[in-house]
């Protein structure tokens, strides 16, 4: 009984396997890996390291592929208000803002905040 009480905390910190095929235990420098995993709440530390490596690889691929770039010869079709909208174009028209928004905007713009033009303290006479 005594030996079990002493050895249990020591054995609880040893991580022998991740339980994931092909993913070795990487978390060897930090003794309290359980605390790290609980604080992050995103799975095992080894999984996070593997995901970070994948993202680093993806960064270079995204730079190479340039998916956000627009070709120089790209032409955008302009649709006039009276022209029929093609079926492939989504009809997104945002609704009006709530009345509270305008009331808050008006209240904020009417506030008489002291205007400070420099970092020096202002002296009232």
CSV table of N, CA and C in Angstrom, one decimal:
chain,number,residue,atom,x,y,z
A,1,UNK,N,0.8,-1.2,0.0
A,1,UNK,CA,0.0,0.0,0.0
A,1,UNK,C,0.9,1.3,0.0
A,2,UNK,N,1.9,1.3,0.9
A,2,UNK,CA,2.8,2.4,1.0
A,2,UNK,C,3.5,2.7,-0.3
A,3,UNK,N,4.0,1.6,-0.9
A,3,UNK,CA,4.7,1.7,-2.2
A,3,UNK,C,3.8,2.2,-3.3
A,4,UNK,N,2.6,1.8,-3.3
A,4,UNK,CA,1.7,2.2,-4.4
A,4,UNK,C,1.4,3.7,-4.3
A,5,UNK,N,1.3,4.2,-3.0
A,5,UNK,CA,1.0,5.7,-2.8
A,5,UNK,C,2.2,6.5,-3.3
A,6,UNK,N,3.4,6.0,-3.1
A,6,UNK,CA,4.6,6.8,-3.5
A,6,UNK,C,4.9,6.6,-5.0
A,7,UNK,N,4.7,5.5,-5.5
A,7,UNK,CA,5.1,5.2,-6.9
A,7,UNK,C,4.0,5.7,-7.9
A,8,UNK,N,2.8,5.8,-7.5
A,8,UNK,CA,1.7,6.2,-8.4
A,8,UNK,C,2.0,7.6,-9.0
A,9,UNK,N,2.3,8.7,-8.3
A,9,UNK,CA,2.6,10.0,-8.9
A,9,UNK,C,3.7,9.9,-9.9
A,10,UNK,N,4.7,9.1,-9.6
A,10,UNK,CA,5.9,9.0,-10.4
A,10,UNK,C,5.6,8.3,-11.7
A,11,UNK,N,4.8,7.3,-11.7
A,11,UNK,CA,4.4,6.5,-12.9
A,11,UNK,C,3.4,7.3,-13.7
A,12,UNK,N,2.6,8.1,-13.1
A,12,UNK,CA,1.6,8.9,-13.8
A,12,UNK,C,2.2,9.9,-14.8
A,13,UNK,N,3.4,10.3,-14.6
A,13,UNK,CA,4.0,11.3,-15.4
A,13,UNK,C,4.7,10.7,-16.6
A,14,UNK,N,5.0,9.4,-16.6
A,14,UNK,CA,5.7,8.8,-17.7
A,14,UNK,C,4.7,8.5,-18.8
A,15,UNK,N,5.0,9.0,-20.0
A,15,UNK,CA,4.1,8.8,-21.1
A,15,UNK,C,4.9,7.9,-22.1
A,16,UNK,N,4.4,6.7,-22.2
A,16,UNK,CA,5.0,5.7,-23.0
A,16,UNK,C,4.6,5.7,-24.5
A,17,UNK,N,3.3,6.0,-24.7
A,17,UNK,CA,2.8,6.0,-26.1
A,17,UNK,C,1.8,7.1,-26.2
A,18,UNK,N,1.6,7.6,-27.4
A,18,UNK,CA,0.5,8.5,-27.7
A,18,UNK,C,-0.8,7.8,-28.0
A,19,UNK,N,-0.7,6.5,-28.4
A,19,UNK,CA,-1.9,5.8,-28.8
A,19,UNK,C,-2.3,6.1,-30.2
A,20,UNK,N,-1.5,6.8,-30.9
A,20,UNK,CA,-1.7,7.1,-32.3
A,20,UNK,C,-0.6,6.5,-33.2
A,21,UNK,N,-1.0,5.7,-34.1
A,21,UNK,CA,0.0,5.0,-35.0
A,21,UNK,C,0.9,5.9,-35.7
A,22,UNK,N,2.2,5.8,-35.6
A,22,UNK,CA,3.1,6.6,-36.3
A,22,UNK,C,3.5,7.9,-35.6
A,23,UNK,N,2.9,8.2,-34.5
A,23,UNK,CA,3.2,9.4,-33.7
A,23,UNK,C,3.9,9.0,-32.4
A,24,UNK,N,5.2,9.3,-32.4
A,24,UNK,CA,6.0,8.9,-31.2
A,24,UNK,C,5.8,10.0,-30.1
A,25,UNK,N,6.2,9.6,-28.9
A,25,UNK,CA,6.2,10.5,-27.8
A,25,UNK,C,7.3,11.6,-28.0
A,26,UNK,N,6.9,12.8,-28.2
A,26,UNK,CA,7.8,13.9,-28.4
A,26,UNK,C,8.0,14.7,-27.2
A,27,UNK,N,7.0,14.8,-26.3
A,27,UNK,CA,7.0,15.6,-25.1
A,27,UNK,C,7.9,14.9,-24.1
A,28,UNK,N,9.2,15.2,-24.2
A,28,UNK,CA,10.2,14.5,-23.3
A,28,UNK,C,10.9,15.5,-22.4
A,29,UNK,N,10.9,16.8,-22.7
A,29,UNK,CA,11.6,17.8,-22.0
A,29,UNK,C,10.8,18.4,-20.8
A,30,UNK,N,9.5,18.3,-20.9
A,30,UNK,CA,8.6,18.8,-19.8
A,30,UNK,C,8.1,17.7,-19.0
A,31,UNK,N,8.3,17.8,-17.7
A,31,UNK,CA,7.8,16.7,-16.8
A,31,UNK,C,6.3,16.6,-16.7
A,32,UNK,N,5.7,17.7,-16.6
A,32,UNK,CA,4.2,17.8,-16.4
A,32,UNK,C,3.5,18.0,-17.7
A,33,UNK,N,3.5,17.0,-18.6
A,33,UNK,CA,2.8,17.1,-19.9
A,33,UNK,C,1.3,17.1,-19.7
A,34,UNK,N,0.8,16.5,-18.7
A,34,UNK,CA,-0.6,16.4,-18.5
A,34,UNK,C,-1.2,17.9,-18.3
A,35,UNK,N,-0.5,18.7,-17.5
A,35,UNK,CA,-0.9,20.0,-17.2
A,35,UNK,C,-0.9,20.8,-18.5
A,36,UNK,N,0.1,20.6,-19.4
A,36,UNK,CA,0.2,21.4,-20.7
A,36,UNK,C,-1.0,21.0,-21.5
A,37,UNK,N,-1.4,19.7,-21.6
A,37,UNK,CA,-2.5,19.2,-22.4
A,37,UNK,C,-3.8,19.8,-21.9
A,38,UNK,N,-4.0,19.8,-20.6
A,38,UNK,CA,-5.2,20.3,-20.0
A,38,UNK,C,-5.3,21.8,-20.2
A,39,UNK,N,-4.3,22.6,-20.1
A,39,UNK,CA,-4.3,24.0,-20.3
A,39,UNK,C,-4.6,24.4,-21.7
A,40,UNK,N,-4.0,23.6,-22.7
A,40,UNK,CA,-4.2,23.9,-24.1
A,40,UNK,C,-5.6,23.5,-24.6
A,41,UNK,N,-6.0,22.3,-24.1
A,41,UNK,CA,-7.3,21.8,-24.4
A,41,UNK,C,-7.5,21.4,-25.9
A,42,UNK,N,-6.4,21.1,-26.6
A,42,UNK,CA,-6.4,20.8,-28.0
A,42,UNK,C,-5.8,19.4,-28.3
A,43,UNK,N,-5.9,18.5,-27.4
A,43,UNK,CA,-5.3,17.2,-27.7
A,43,UNK,C,-4.0,17.0,-27.1
A,44,UNK,N,-3.3,15.9,-27.5
A,44,UNK,CA,-2.0,15.6,-27.0
A,44,UNK,C,-0.9,16.6,-27.5
A,45,UNK,N,0.1,16.8,-26.7
A,45,UNK,CA,1.2,17.7,-27.1
A,45,UNK,C,1.8,17.2,-28.4
A,46,UNK,N,2.0,15.9,-28.6
A,46,UNK,CA,2.6,15.4,-29.8
A,46,UNK,C,1.8,15.7,-31.0
A,47,UNK,N,0.4,15.7,-30.9
A,47,UNK,CA,-0.4,16.0,-32.0
A,47,UNK,C,-0.3,17.5,-32.3
A,48,UNK,N,-0.1,18.4,-31.3
A,48,UNK,CA,0.0,19.8,-31.6
A,48,UNK,C,1.3,20.1,-32.3
A,49,UNK,N,2.4,19.4,-31.9
A,49,UNK,CA,3.7,19.6,-32.5
A,49,UNK,C,3.6,19.1,-34.0
A,50,UNK,N,3.0,18.0,-34.2
A,50,UNK,CA,2.8,17.5,-35.6
A,50,UNK,C,2.0,18.4,-36.5
A,51,UNK,N,0.9,19.0,-35.9
A,51,UNK,CA,0.1,20.0,-36.6
A,51,UNK,C,0.9,21.2,-36.9
A,52,UNK,N,1.7,21.7,-36.0
A,52,UNK,CA,2.6,22.9,-36.2
A,52,UNK,C,3.5,22.6,-37.3
A,53,UNK,N,4.1,21.4,-37.4
A,53,UNK,CA,5.0,21.1,-38.5
A,53,UNK,C,4.3,21.1,-39.8
A,54,UNK,N,3.1,20.6,-39.8
A,54,UNK,CA,2.3,20.6,-41.1
A,54,UNK,C,2.0,22.0,-41.5
A,55,UNK,N,1.7,22.9,-40.6
A,55,UNK,CA,1.3,24.2,-40.9
A,55,UNK,C,2.6,25.0,-41.4
A,56,UNK,N,3.7,24.7,-40.9
A,56,UNK,CA,5.0,25.3,-41.4
A,56,UNK,C,5.2,24.9,-42.8
A,57,UNK,N,5.0,23.7,-43.1
A,57,UNK,CA,5.1,23.2,-44.5
A,57,UNK,C,4.1,23.9,-45.4
A,58,UNK,N,2.8,24.0,-44.9
A,58,UNK,CA,1.8,24.6,-45.7
A,58,UNK,C,2.1,26.1,-46.0
A,59,UNK,N,2.7,26.8,-45.1
A,59,UNK,CA,3.0,28.2,-45.3
A,59,UNK,C,3.8,28.3,-46.6
A,60,UNK,N,4.8,27.5,-46.8
A,60,UNK,CA,5.6,27.6,-48.0
A,60,UNK,C,4.9,27.3,-49.3
A,61,UNK,N,4.0,26.3,-49.1
A,61,UNK,CA,3.1,25.9,-50.3
A,61,UNK,C,2.2,27.0,-50.7
A,62,UNK,N,1.6,27.7,-49.6
A,62,UNK,CA,0.7,28.8,-49.9
A,62,UNK,C,1.4,30.0,-50.6
A,63,UNK,N,2.6,30.2,-50.2
A,63,UNK,CA,3.4,31.3,-50.8
A,63,UNK,C,3.6,30.9,-52.3
A,64,UNK,N,4.0,29.7,-52.5
A,64,UNK,CA,4.2,29.2,-53.9
A,64,UNK,C,3.0,29.2,-54.7
A,65,UNK,N,1.8,28.8,-54.2
A,65,UNK,CA,0.6,28.7,-55.0
A,65,UNK,C,-0.1,30.0,-55.1
A,66,UNK,N,0.1,30.9,-54.2
A,66,UNK,CA,-0.5,32.3,-54.2
A,66,UNK,C,-2.0,32.2,-54.5
A,67,UNK,N,-2.8,31.5,-53.7
A,67,UNK,CA,-4.2,31.4,-53.9
A,67,UNK,C,-5.0,32.7,-53.8
A,68,UNK,N,-4.5,33.7,-53.1
A,68,UNK,CA,-5.2,34.9,-53.0
A,68,UNK,C,-4.9,35.9,-54.1
A,69,UNK,N,-3.9,35.6,-54.9
A,69,UNK,CA,-3.6,36.5,-56.0
A,69,UNK,C,-4.6,36.5,-57.1
A,70,UNK,N,-4.7,37.7,-57.8
A,70,UNK,CA,-5.6,37.8,-58.9
A,70,UNK,C,-4.8,38.1,-60.1
A,71,UNK,N,-5.0,37.3,-61.2
A,71,UNK,CA,-4.2,37.5,-62.4
A,71,UNK,C,-4.4,38.9,-63.0
A,72,UNK,N,-3.3,39.4,-63.6
A,72,UNK,CA,-3.3,40.7,-64.2
A,72,UNK,C,-4.4,40.9,-65.3
A,73,UNK,N,-4.7,39.8,-66.0
A,73,UNK,CA,-5.6,39.9,-67.1
A,73,UNK,C,-7.1,39.6,-66.6
A,74,UNK,N,-7.3,39.5,-65.4
A,74,UNK,CA,-8.6,39.1,-64.9
A,74,UNK,C,-9.6,40.3,-65.0
A,75,UNK,N,-10.8,40.1,-65.6
A,75,UNK,CA,-11.8,41.1,-65.7
A,75,UNK,C,-13.0,40.7,-64.9
A,76,UNK,N,-13.5,41.7,-64.2
A,76,UNK,CA,-14.7,41.5,-63.3
A,76,UNK,C,-15.9,42.0,-64.1
A,77,UNK,N,-16.9,41.2,-64.1
A,77,UNK,CA,-18.2,41.5,-64.8
A,77,UNK,C,-19.0,42.5,-63.9
A,78,UNK,N,-19.3,43.6,-64.4
A,78,UNK,CA,-20.1,44.6,-63.7
A,78,UNK,C,-21.5,44.5,-64.0
A,79,UNK,N,-22.4,44.3,-63.0
A,79,UNK,CA,-23.8,44.1,-63.3
A,79,UNK,C,-24.5,45.4,-62.8
A,80,UNK,N,-25.2,46.0,-63.8
A,80,UNK,CA,-26.0,47.2,-63.5
A,80,UNK,C,-27.2,46.9,-62.6
A,81,UNK,N,-27.8,47.9,-62.0
A,81,UNK,CA,-29.0,47.6,-61.1
A,81,UNK,C,-30.1,47.0,-61.8
A,82,UNK,N,-30.4,47.4,-63.1
A,82,UNK,CA,-31.6,46.9,-63.8
A,82,UNK,C,-31.3,45.6,-64.6
A,83,UNK,N,-30.1,45.2,-64.6
A,83,UNK,CA,-29.7,43.9,-65.3
A,83,UNK,C,-30.1,42.7,-64.5
A,84,UNK,N,-30.6,41.7,-65.1
A,84,UNK,CA,-30.9,40.5,-64.3
A,84,UNK,C,-29.6,39.8,-63.8
A,85,UNK,N,-29.7,39.4,-62.5
A,85,UNK,CA,-28.5,38.8,-61.9
A,85,UNK,C,-28.4,37.3,-62.3
A,86,UNK,N,-27.3,36.8,-62.8
A,86,UNK,CA,-27.2,35.4,-63.1
A,86,UNK,C,-27.4,34.5,-61.9
A,87,UNK,N,-27.8,33.3,-62.1
A,87,UNK,CA,-28.1,32.4,-61.0
A,87,UNK,C,-26.9,32.0,-60.2
A,88,UNK,N,-25.7,32.1,-60.8
A,88,UNK,CA,-24.5,31.7,-60.0
A,88,UNK,C,-24.0,32.8,-59.1
A,89,UNK,N,-24.5,34.0,-59.2
A,89,UNK,CA,-24.1,35.1,-58.4
A,89,UNK,C,-25.1,35.2,-57.2
A,90,UNK,N,-24.5,35.1,-55.9
A,90,UNK,CA,-25.4,35.2,-54.8
A,90,UNK,C,-25.9,36.6,-54.6
A,91,UNK,N,-27.2,36.7,-54.1
A,91,UNK,CA,-27.8,37.9,-53.9
A,91,UNK,C,-27.7,38.2,-52.4
A,92,UNK,N,-26.7,38.9,-52.1
A,92,UNK,CA,-26.5,39.3,-50.7
A,92,UNK,C,-26.7,40.8,-50.5
A,93,UNK,N,-27.7,41.1,-49.8
A,93,UNK,CA,-28.0,42.5,-49.5
A,93,UNK,C,-28.2,42.5,-47.9
A,94,UNK,N,-27.2,43.2,-47.3
A,94,UNK,CA,-27.3,43.3,-45.8
A,94,UNK,C,-28.6,44.1,-45.4
A,95,UNK,N,-29.2,43.7,-44.3
A,95,UNK,CA,-30.4,44.3,-43.8
A,95,UNK,C,-30.0,45.6,-43.1
A,96,UNK,N,-31.0,46.4,-42.7
A,96,UNK,CA,-30.7,47.6,-42.0
A,96,UNK,C,-30.1,47.4,-40.6
A,97,UNK,N,-29.4,48.3,-40.1
A,97,UNK,CA,-28.8,48.2,-38.8
A,97,UNK,C,-29.9,48.5,-37.7
A,98,UNK,N,-29.8,47.9,-36.6
A,98,UNK,CA,-30.8,48.1,-35.5
A,98,UNK,C,-30.8,49.6,-35.1
A,99,UNK,N,-31.9,50.1,-34.6
A,99,UNK,CA,-32.0,51.4,-34.1
A,99,UNK,C,-31.1,51.8,-33.0
A,100,UNK,N,-30.7,50.8,-32.1
A,100,UNK,CA,-29.8,51.0,-31.0
A,100,UNK,C,-28.4,51.4,-31.5
A,101,UNK,N,-28.1,50.9,-32.7
A,101,UNK,CA,-26.8,51.2,-33.2
A,101,UNK,C,-26.7,52.8,-33.5
A,102,UNK,N,-27.7,53.3,-34.1
A,102,UNK,CA,-27.7,54.7,-34.4
A,102,UNK,C,-27.7,55.6,-33.2
A,103,UNK,N,-28.5,55.1,-32.2
A,103,UNK,CA,-28.6,55.8,-30.9
A,103,UNK,C,-27.2,55.9,-30.2
A,104,UNK,N,-26.6,54.7,-30.2
A,104,UNK,CA,-25.2,54.6,-29.6
A,104,UNK,C,-24.2,55.5,-30.3
A,105,UNK,N,-24.3,55.4,-31.6
A,105,UNK,CA,-23.4,56.2,-32.5
A,105,UNK,C,-23.5,57.7,-32.2
A,106,UNK,N,-24.8,58.1,-32.1
A,106,UNK,CA,-25.1,59.5,-31.8
A,106,UNK,C,-24.6,59.9,-30.4
A,107,UNK,N,-24.8,59.1,-29.4
A,107,UNK,CA,-24.4,59.4,-28.1
A,107,UNK,C,-22.9,59.4,-28.0
A,108,UNK,N,-22.2,58.6,-28.7
A,108,UNK,CA,-20.7,58.6,-28.6
A,108,UNK,C,-20.1,59.8,-29.3
A,109,UNK,N,-20.8,60.2,-30.4
A,109,UNK,CA,-20.2,61.4,-31.2
A,109,UNK,C,-20.5,62.7,-30.5
A,110,UNK,N,-21.5,62.7,-29.6
A,110,UNK,CA,-21.9,63.9,-28.8
A,110,UNK,C,-21.0,64.1,-27.6
A,111,UNK,N,-20.3,63.1,-27.1
A,111,UNK,CA,-19.6,63.2,-25.9
A,111,UNK,C,-18.5,64.3,-26.0
A,112,UNK,N,-18.4,65.1,-24.9
A,112,UNK,CA,-17.4,66.2,-24.9
A,112,UNK,C,-16.1,65.7,-24.2
A,113,UNK,N,-15.3,64.9,-24.9
A,113,UNK,CA,-14.1,64.4,-24.4
A,113,UNK,C,-13.0,65.5,-24.5
A,114,UNK,N,-12.2,65.7,-23.5
A,114,UNK,CA,-11.1,66.7,-23.6
A,114,UNK,C,-10.2,66.3,-24.7
A,115,UNK,N,-9.8,67.2,-25.5
A,115,UNK,CA,-8.9,67.0,-26.7
A,115,UNK,C,-7.5,67.2,-26.2
A,116,UNK,N,-6.6,66.2,-26.3
A,116,UNK,CA,-5.2,66.4,-26.0
A,116,UNK,C,-4.5,66.3,-27.3
A,117,UNK,N,-3.7,67.3,-27.5
A,117,UNK,CA,-3.0,67.3,-28.8
A,117,UNK,C,-1.5,66.9,-28.6
A,118,UNK,N,-1.0,66.9,-27.4
A,118,UNK,CA,0.4,66.5,-27.2
A,118,UNK,C,0.4,65.6,-25.9
A,119,UNK,N,1.6,65.0,-25.7
A,119,UNK,CA,1.8,64.1,-24.6
A,119,UNK,C,2.0,64.9,-23.3
A,120,UNK,N,2.0,66.2,-23.3
A,120,UNK,CA,2.3,67.0,-22.1
A,120,UNK,C,1.0,67.2,-21.3
A,121,UNK,N,1.1,67.2,-20.0
A,121,UNK,CA,-0.1,67.4,-19.2
A,121,UNK,C,-0.7,68.8,-19.4
A,122,UNK,N,-2.1,68.9,-19.4
A,122,UNK,CA,-2.8,70.1,-19.6
A,122,UNK,C,-3.0,70.8,-18.2
A,123,UNK,N,-2.8,72.1,-18.2
A,123,UNK,CA,-2.9,72.9,-17.0
A,123,UNK,C,-4.2,73.7,-17.1
A,124,UNK,N,-5.1,73.5,-16.1
A,124,UNK,CA,-6.4,74.3,-16.1
A,124,UNK,C,-6.1,75.6,-15.3
A,125,UNK,N,-6.6,76.7,-15.8
A,125,UNK,CA,-6.4,78.0,-15.1
A,125,UNK,C,-7.7,78.4,-14.4
